[in-house]
Amino acid sequence: MTDDIIKVKTIGVLTSGGDSPGMNAAIRAVVRAASTVNLKVYGIKHGYYGLIHEEFTELDTHSVSNIIQRGGTILKSARSEEFRTKEGREKAAKNLKKYNIDALVVIGGDGTFTGGNFLAKEHGFNVVGVPATIDNDIIGTDETIGYDSALNTALEAIDKIRDTADAHERMFLVEVMGRDTGFIALETSIATGAELALLPEELTHVEEVKRQLHDMLKAQRRSSLVVVAEGDETGGAIKLAEKIKDDFSHYDMRVCILGHIQRGGAPTARDRVLASRLGAAAVRVLLEGHSEVMVGVVNNALKITPLRVAISKKKELDHTLIELAKLLR
Ligand code: F6P
């Protein structure tokens, strides 16, 4: 809580970084929660790029009708190199002042929060972060907006791959997103009954992977699914296939990269509810005088975490789930 209670009359909202299903539901919640207490809301298009280049558009309760079910973000998203510079942030601050914006709600992941933190520190703006990334790698919230949707998209795809893998008795290396963290890889591997999961959080010994796959084949598995996080130290599914293919030349191996389909599509019910909760909470905590914080949900209760803490480290995988995946394979 800041010493002086913030008098908020006008807020800005933006989405930045990799989009995630549920961002629209969060924008809607911010706008609707703000409208009920007569705050003026500007949507800023293209994230921090739009802040610098004055892409401001006033939003009211009607502007966010019929978007809760849509993937992507009506405000568009971008990664701005210019905003990484002091000069870029000065331009952004000037624009915020020009539009009398007292507070900013930034929806995104750690890069988005780092940008918001700079703005707060260097220019004294009130900033609240709403965690939205399919990677689920933000501390201070049990889940980020978009994670559940991405997980279910990957799950559906891998179930389909299992059908064809089984029909042809093939081995599939399936790559899922997760540059730095293996949340999607770990949970999809459990939910699809994959034979192996390779995660950025764990060392991958290629010889050990080969041994495990050989053991499974000996145990007469009809098909094998290996879920590989894109950030695994082998360098992803294609590189892994290169490294192991000679040992399995008698076995028909295929690689499938799920890629950006995991970022799109309608958000699940859980993501819509989470986004609605967090968007409304962001407005509430701003009115209560908080700034430089992120809102999250932990054990089904709202939690406020300082932005500097939220960006200080990546969320860790639940080690009991890693053990469970190994136990059940
Ligand atoms: O949004 C997070 C993420 O999906 C990562 O898992 C992935 O590595 C990255 O974004 C890819 O982003 P882009 O294609 O936008 O560069």
CSV table of C-alpha atoms and ligand atoms in Angstrom, one decimal:
chain,number,residue,atom,x,y,z
A,1,MET,CA,0.0,0.0,0.0
A,2,THR,CA,1.4,3.4,-0.9
A,3,ASP,CA,1.5,6.2,1.8
A,4,ASP,CA,-0.7,8.5,-0.2
A,5,ILE,CA,-4.0,7.0,-1.2
A,6,ILE,CA,-4.1,7.0,-5.0
A,7,LYS,CA,-6.9,9.0,-6.5
A,8,VAL,CA,-7.6,7.1,-9.6
A,9,LYS,CA,-9.9,8.6,-12.2
A,10,THR,CA,-8.5,7.3,-15.5
A,11,ILE,CA,-6.8,3.9,-16.1
A,12,GLY,CA,-5.1,2.3,-19.1
A,13,VAL,CA,-5.1,-1.3,-19.9
A,14,LEU,CA,-2.8,-3.2,-22.2
A,15,THR,CA,-1.8,-6.8,-23.2
A,16,SER,CA,1.8,-7.5,-24.0
A,17,GLY,CA,4.2,-10.4,-24.8
A,18,GLY,CA,2.9,-13.8,-26.0
A,19,ASP,CA,-0.9,-13.8,-26.1
A,20,SER,CA,-2.9,-16.3,-24.1
A,21,PRO,CA,-6.5,-17.5,-24.1
A,22,GLY,CA,-8.4,-15.5,-21.5
A,23,MET,CA,-6.7,-12.1,-22.2
A,24,ASN,CA,-10.0,-10.8,-23.6
A,25,ALA,CA,-11.9,-12.0,-20.6
A,26,ALA,CA,-9.4,-10.1,-18.4
A,27,ILE,CA,-9.7,-6.9,-20.5
A,28,ARG,CA,-13.5,-7.2,-20.2
A,29,ALA,CA,-13.3,-7.6,-16.4
A,30,VAL,CA,-11.0,-4.6,-16.1
A,31,VAL,CA,-13.3,-2.4,-18.2
A,32,ARG,CA,-16.5,-3.5,-16.6
A,33,ALA,CA,-15.2,-3.3,-13.0
A,34,ALA,CA,-13.8,0.2,-13.8
A,35,SER,CA,-17.0,1.4,-15.4
A,36,THR,CA,-19.1,0.5,-12.4
A,37,VAL,CA,-17.1,3.0,-10.3
A,38,ASN,CA,-17.1,5.6,-13.1
A,39,LEU,CA,-13.5,5.3,-14.0
A,40,LYS,CA,-12.5,6.3,-17.6
A,41,VAL,CA,-10.6,3.5,-19.4
A,42,TYR,CA,-8.2,3.7,-22.2
A,43,GLY,CA,-7.3,0.5,-24.1
A,44,ILE,CA,-3.7,0.7,-25.4
A,45,LYS,CA,-3.1,-1.3,-28.5
A,46,HIS,CA,0.0,-3.3,-29.2
A,47,GLY,CA,1.3,-3.3,-25.7
A,48,TYR,CA,4.2,-1.0,-24.8
A,49,TYR,CA,4.7,-0.2,-28.5
A,50,GLY,CA,1.3,1.4,-28.5
A,51,LEU,CA,2.1,3.3,-25.3
A,52,ILE,CA,5.0,4.9,-27.0
A,53,HIS,CA,3.2,5.5,-30.3
A,54,GLU,CA,0.0,6.7,-28.8
A,55,GLU,CA,-2.4,4.0,-29.8
A,56,PHE,CA,-5.0,4.9,-27.2
A,57,THR,CA,-8.7,4.1,-27.6
A,58,GLU,CA,-11.4,4.8,-25.0
A,59,LEU,CA,-13.2,1.6,-23.9
A,60,ASP,CA,-16.6,1.4,-22.3
A,61,THR,CA,-18.7,-1.5,-21.1
A,62,HIS,CA,-20.1,-2.0,-24.6
A,63,SER,CA,-16.7,-2.1,-26.2
A,64,VAL,CA,-16.0,-5.4,-24.4
A,65,SER,CA,-19.3,-7.2,-25.2
A,66,ASN,CA,-19.1,-10.6,-26.8
A,67,ILE,CA,-15.3,-11.1,-26.2
A,68,ILE,CA,-15.2,-13.3,-23.1
A,69,GLN,CA,-15.2,-16.4,-25.3
A,70,ARG,CA,-12.6,-15.3,-27.8
A,71,GLY,CA,-8.9,-16.2,-27.9
A,72,GLY,CA,-6.2,-13.7,-28.8
A,73,THR,CA,-6.5,-10.2,-27.6
A,74,ILE,CA,-8.7,-7.3,-28.9
A,75,LEU,CA,-5.9,-4.9,-27.8
A,76,LYS,CA,-3.3,-6.9,-29.9
A,77,SER,CA,0.0,-7.7,-28.4
A,78,ALA,CA,3.6,-7.0,-29.3
A,79,ARG,CA,7.1,-7.1,-28.0
A,80,SER,CA,8.7,-3.6,-28.0
A,81,GLU,CA,12.4,-3.1,-28.2
A,82,GLU,CA,12.0,0.6,-27.9
A,83,PHE,CA,10.3,0.3,-24.5
A,84,ARG,CA,13.5,-1.5,-23.2
A,85,THR,CA,15.3,1.9,-23.6
A,86,LYS,CA,15.0,4.8,-21.1
A,87,GLU,CA,14.0,7.1,-24.0
A,88,GLY,CA,11.2,4.8,-25.1
A,89,ARG,CA,9.8,4.7,-21.5
A,90,GLU,CA,10.0,8.5,-21.3
A,91,LYS,CA,7.9,8.8,-24.4
A,92,ALA,CA,5.4,6.3,-22.9
A,93,ALA,CA,5.2,8.2,-19.6
A,94,LYS,CA,4.6,11.5,-21.5
A,95,ASN,CA,1.7,9.9,-23.4
A,96,LEU,CA,0.2,8.5,-20.2
A,97,LYS,CA,0.3,12.1,-18.7
A,98,LYS,CA,-1.1,13.6,-21.9
A,99,TYR,CA,-4.2,11.3,-21.5
A,100,ASN,CA,-4.4,11.9,-17.7
A,101,ILE,CA,-3.9,8.2,-17.0
A,102,ASP,CA,-3.3,7.7,-13.3
A,103,ALA,CA,-2.9,3.9,-13.3
A,104,LEU,CA,-2.1,1.1,-15.7
A,105,VAL,CA,-3.2,-2.5,-15.7
A,106,VAL,CA,-0.7,-4.6,-17.6
A,107,ILE,CA,-1.8,-8.1,-18.7
A,108,GLY,CA,0.9,-10.6,-19.6
A,109,GLY,CA,3.9,-12.5,-18.3
A,110,ASP,CA,7.3,-11.6,-16.7
A,111,GLY,CA,8.5,-9.4,-19.6
A,112,THR,CA,5.2,-7.4,-19.3
A,113,PHE,CA,5.7,-7.0,-15.5
A,114,THR,CA,9.3,-6.0,-15.9
A,115,GLY,CA,8.2,-3.2,-18.3
A,116,GLY,CA,5.5,-2.1,-15.8
A,117,ASN,CA,7.9,-2.1,-12.9
A,118,PHE,CA,10.3,0.2,-14.8
A,119,LEU,CA,7.4,2.6,-15.6
A,120,ALA,CA,6.5,2.6,-11.9
A,121,LYS,CA,10.0,3.1,-10.6
A,122,GLU,CA,11.2,5.7,-13.2
A,123,HIS,CA,8.0,7.7,-13.6
A,124,GLY,CA,6.0,7.0,-10.5
A,125,PHE,CA,3.0,5.4,-12.3
A,126,ASN,CA,0.6,3.2,-10.5
A,127,VAL,CA,0.9,-0.2,-12.1
A,128,VAL,CA,-0.9,-3.5,-11.4
A,129,GLY,CA,-0.1,-6.7,-13.2
A,130,VAL,CA,-2.5,-9.5,-14.2
A,131,PRO,CA,-0.6,-12.7,-14.9
A,132,ALA,CA,-1.5,-14.1,-18.4
A,133,THR,CA,0.8,-16.6,-20.2
A,134,ILE,CA,0.3,-20.1,-21.3
A,135,ASP,CA,3.6,-21.0,-19.7
A,136,ASN,CA,2.3,-20.7,-16.1
A,137,ASP,CA,5.7,-19.6,-15.0
A,138,ILE,CA,4.7,-16.7,-12.7
A,139,ILE,CA,5.0,-17.0,-8.9
A,140,GLY,CA,2.3,-15.5,-6.8
A,141,THR,CA,-0.6,-17.3,-8.5
A,142,ASP,CA,-1.5,-21.0,-8.7
A,143,GLU,CA,-2.2,-20.6,-12.4
A,144,THR,CA,-1.8,-17.9,-15.0
A,145,ILE,CA,-4.5,-17.0,-17.4
A,146,GLY,CA,-4.3,-19.2,-20.5
A,147,TYR,CA,-2.5,-22.1,-19.0
A,148,ASP,CA,-5.5,-24.3,-18.6
A,149,SER,CA,-6.7,-23.6,-22.1
A,150,ALA,CA,-3.2,-24.4,-23.6
A,151,LEU,CA,-3.0,-27.5,-21.5
A,152,ASN,CA,-6.4,-28.7,-22.8
A,153,THR,CA,-5.5,-27.8,-26.4
A,154,ALA,CA,-2.2,-29.8,-26.1
A,155,LEU,CA,-4.1,-32.7,-24.4
A,156,GLU,CA,-6.6,-33.0,-27.2
A,157,ALA,CA,-3.9,-33.0,-29.8
A,158,ILE,CA,-1.8,-35.6,-28.1
A,159,ASP,CA,-4.8,-37.9,-27.6
A,160,LYS,CA,-5.3,-37.7,-31.3
A,161,ILE,CA,-1.6,-38.4,-31.9
A,162,ARG,CA,-1.9,-41.4,-29.6
A,163,ASP,CA,-4.6,-42.9,-31.8
A,164,THR,CA,-2.5,-42.8,-35.0
A,165,ALA,CA,0.6,-43.8,-33.1
A,166,ASP,CA,-1.2,-46.8,-31.8
A,167,ALA,CA,-2.6,-47.7,-35.2
A,168,HIS,CA,0.8,-47.8,-36.7
A,169,GLU,CA,2.7,-48.9,-33.6
A,170,ARG,CA,4.9,-45.9,-33.9
A,171,MET,CA,7.0,-43.7,-31.6
A,172,PHE,CA,6.1,-40.0,-31.5
A,173,LEU,CA,8.1,-37.2,-30.1
A,174,VAL,CA,5.7,-34.4,-29.5
A,175,GLU,CA,7.0,-30.9,-28.7
A,176,VAL,CA,4.9,-28.6,-26.6
A,177,MET,CA,5.5,-25.0,-25.7
A,178,GLY,CA,7.5,-23.9,-22.7
A,179,ARG,CA,10.8,-22.1,-23.4
A,180,ASP,CA,12.0,-22.0,-19.8
A,181,THR,CA,9.5,-24.1,-17.9
A,182,GLY,CA,7.9,-27.5,-18.3
A,183,PHE,CA,4.4,-27.0,-16.9
A,184,ILE,CA,2.6,-27.9,-20.1
A,185,ALA,CA,4.9,-30.8,-20.8
A,186,LEU,CA,4.6,-32.2,-17.3
A,187,GLU,CA,0.8,-32.0,-16.9
A,188,THR,CA,0.0,-33.1,-20.5
A,189,SER,CA,2.3,-36.1,-20.0
A,190,ILE,CA,0.4,-37.2,-16.9
A,191,ALA,CA,-3.0,-36.5,-18.5
A,192,THR,CA,-2.2,-38.4,-21.7
A,193,GLY,CA,-0.3,-41.2,-20.2
A,194,ALA,CA,2.8,-40.4,-22.1
A,195,GLU,CA,5.7,-42.8,-21.8
A,196,LEU,CA,8.2,-40.0,-21.1
A,197,ALA,CA,8.3,-36.2,-20.5
A,198,LEU,CA,11.4,-34.1,-21.0
A,199,LEU,CA,11.5,-30.9,-19.1
A,200,PRO,CA,13.7,-27.8,-19.0
A,201,GLU,CA,13.9,-28.1,-15.3
A,202,GLU,CA,15.6,-31.5,-15.4
A,203,LEU,CA,18.9,-32.6,-17.0
A,204,THR,CA,18.2,-34.8,-20.0
A,205,HIS,CA,20.7,-37.6,-20.6
A,206,VAL,CA,20.1,-38.9,-24.1
A,207,GLU,CA,21.6,-42.3,-23.3
A,208,GLU,CA,19.1,-42.6,-20.4
A,209,VAL,CA,16.2,-41.6,-22.7
A,210,LYS,CA,17.3,-44.3,-25.2
A,211,ARG,CA,17.5,-46.9,-22.4
A,212,GLN,CA,14.1,-46.1,-21.1
A,213,LEU,CA,12.5,-46.2,-24.5
A,214,HIS,CA,14.2,-49.6,-25.2
A,215,ASP,CA,12.9,-50.9,-22.0
A,216,MET,CA,9.4,-49.9,-22.9
A,217,LEU,CA,9.6,-51.4,-26.3
A,218,LYS,CA,10.8,-54.6,-24.7
A,219,ALA,CA,7.8,-54.5,-22.4
A,220,GLN,CA,5.8,-54.7,-25.7
A,221,ARG,CA,4.3,-51.2,-25.7
A,222,ARG,CA,2.4,-50.8,-28.9
A,223,SER,CA,3.2,-47.1,-29.2
A,224,SER,CA,5.3,-44.6,-27.4
A,225,LEU,CA,4.7,-41.0,-26.8
A,226,VAL,CA,7.5,-38.7,-25.6
A,227,VAL,CA,6.4,-35.2,-24.6
A,228,VAL,CA,9.3,-32.8,-25.1
A,229,ALA,CA,9.1,-29.2,-23.8
A,230,GLU,CA,10.6,-26.8,-26.4
A,231,GLY,CA,13.1,-25.6,-23.8
A,232,ASP,CA,14.4,-29.0,-22.9
A,233,GLU,CA,18.2,-29.1,-23.0
A,234,THR,CA,18.2,-31.5,-26.0
A,235,GLY,CA,16.9,-28.5,-28.0
A,236,GLY,CA,13.4,-29.8,-28.7
A,237,ALA,CA,11.8,-32.8,-30.4
A,238,ILE,CA,13.6,-32.5,-33.8
A,239,LYS,CA,17.0,-32.4,-32.2
A,240,LEU,CA,16.1,-35.2,-29.9
A,241,ALA,CA,15.0,-37.3,-32.9
A,242,GLU,CA,18.3,-36.7,-34.6
A,243,LYS,CA,20.1,-37.9,-31.5
A,244,ILE,CA,18.2,-41.1,-31.0
A,245,LYS,CA,17.0,-42.1,-34.4
A,246,ASP,CA,19.8,-44.5,-35.3
A,247,ASP,CA,19.1,-46.6,-32.2
A,248,PHE,CA,15.5,-47.0,-33.2
A,249,SER,CA,15.9,-47.4,-37.0
A,250,HIS,CA,13.7,-50.5,-36.8
A,251,TYR,CA,10.9,-48.5,-35.2
A,252,ASP,CA,8.9,-45.9,-37.2
A,253,MET,CA,9.6,-42.6,-35.5
A,254,ARG,CA,7.7,-39.4,-36.1
A,255,VAL,CA,8.0,-35.8,-34.7
A,256,CYS,CA,5.1,-33.5,-34.2
A,257,ILE,CA,5.5,-29.9,-33.0
A,258,LEU,CA,2.3,-28.5,-31.6
A,259,GLY,CA,3.5,-24.9,-31.7
A,260,HIS,CA,1.2,-21.9,-31.7
A,261,ILE,CA,-2.1,-23.8,-31.7
A,262,GLN,CA,-1.5,-23.9,-28.0
A,263,ARG,CA,-1.7,-20.1,-27.8
A,264,GLY,CA,-5.0,-19.8,-29.7
A,265,GLY,CA,-8.6,-20.9,-29.3
A,266,ALA,CA,-11.4,-20.2,-27.0
A,267,PRO,CA,-10.4,-20.0,-23.3
A,268,THR,CA,-11.7,-22.8,-21.0
A,269,ALA,CA,-14.3,-22.0,-18.4
A,270,ARG,CA,-11.5,-22.0,-15.7
A,271,ASP,CA,-9.5,-19.5,-17.6
A,272,ARG,CA,-12.6,-17.3,-18.2
A,273,VAL,CA,-13.4,-17.3,-14.5
A,274,LEU,CA,-9.8,-16.7,-13.4
A,275,ALA,CA,-9.4,-13.8,-15.9
A,276,SER,CA,-12.7,-12.3,-14.7
A,277,ARG,CA,-11.6,-12.5,-11.1
A,278,LEU,CA,-8.1,-11.1,-11.7
A,279,GLY,CA,-9.2,-8.3,-14.0
A,280,ALA,CA,-11.8,-7.1,-11.5
A,281,ALA,CA,-9.3,-7.5,-8.6
A,282,ALA,CA,-6.7,-5.4,-10.5
A,283,VAL,CA,-9.1,-2.4,-10.5
A,284,ARG,CA,-10.1,-3.0,-6.9
A,285,VAL,CA,-6.5,-3.1,-5.6
A,286,LEU,CA,-5.7,0.1,-7.5
A,287,LEU,CA,-8.6,1.9,-5.9
A,288,GLU,CA,-7.4,0.6,-2.5
A,289,GLY,CA,-4.1,2.3,-3.1
A,290,HIS,CA,-1.8,-0.5,-4.1
A,291,SER,CA,0.7,-0.1,-6.9
A,292,GLU,CA,3.6,-2.1,-8.3
A,293,VAL,CA,1.8,-5.3,-7.5
A,294,MET,CA,0.5,-8.3,-9.3
A,295,VAL,CA,-2.8,-9.9,-8.5
A,296,GLY,CA,-3.0,-13.7,-8.3
A,297,VAL,CA,-5.2,-16.5,-6.9
A,298,VAL,CA,-3.5,-18.9,-4.4
A,299,ASN,CA,-5.6,-21.6,-2.8
A,300,ASN,CA,-8.7,-20.0,-4.2
A,301,ALA,CA,-8.0,-16.7,-2.5
A,302,LEU,CA,-6.9,-13.4,-4.0
A,303,LYS,CA,-3.2,-12.7,-3.4
A,304,ILE,CA,-1.2,-9.6,-4.0
A,305,THR,CA,2.5,-9.9,-4.8
A,306,PRO,CA,4.9,-7.1,-5.4
A,307,LEU,CA,5.9,-6.9,-9.0
A,308,ARG,CA,9.6,-7.0,-8.1
A,309,VAL,CA,9.0,-10.3,-6.4
A,310,ALA,CA,6.9,-11.7,-9.2
A,311,ILE,CA,9.7,-11.1,-11.7
A,312,SER,CA,12.5,-12.2,-9.4
A,313,LYS,CA,12.3,-15.9,-10.2
A,314,LYS,CA,10.4,-18.5,-12.2
A,315,LYS,CA,7.7,-20.6,-10.6
A,316,GLU,CA,9.0,-24.1,-9.9
A,317,LEU,CA,7.3,-27.3,-11.0
A,318,ASP,CA,5.6,-29.4,-8.3
A,319,HIS,CA,8.1,-32.2,-7.7
A,320,THR,CA,5.4,-34.6,-6.5
A,321,LEU,CA,3.9,-34.3,-10.0
A,322,ILE,CA,7.3,-35.2,-11.6
A,323,GLU,CA,7.5,-38.2,-9.4
A,324,LEU,CA,3.9,-39.2,-10.2
A,325,ALA,CA,4.6,-39.0,-13.9
A,326,LYS,CA,7.5,-41.4,-13.4
A,327,LEU,CA,5.6,-43.7,-11.2
A,328,LEU,CA,2.7,-44.1,-13.6
A,329,ARG,CA,4.5,-44.5,-16.9
B,1,F6P,O1,3.9,-17.2,-24.5
B,1,F6P,C1,4.9,-18.0,-24.1
B,1,F6P,C2,5.4,-18.8,-25.3
B,1,F6P,O2,4.4,-19.4,-25.8
B,1,F6P,C3,6.6,-19.7,-25.0
B,1,F6P,O3,6.2,-20.9,-24.5
B,1,F6P,C4,7.2,-19.8,-26.4
B,1,F6P,O4,8.5,-20.1,-26.3
B,1,F6P,C5,7.1,-18.4,-26.9
B,1,F6P,O5,5.9,-17.9,-26.3
B,1,F6P,C6,7.0,-18.2,-28.4
B,1,F6P,O6,6.6,-16.9,-28.6
B,1,F6P,P1,6.6,-16.2,-30.0
B,1,F6P,O7,6.4,-17.1,-31.1
B,1,F6P,O8,5.6,-15.1,-29.9
B,1,F6P,O9,8.0,-15.6,-30.1
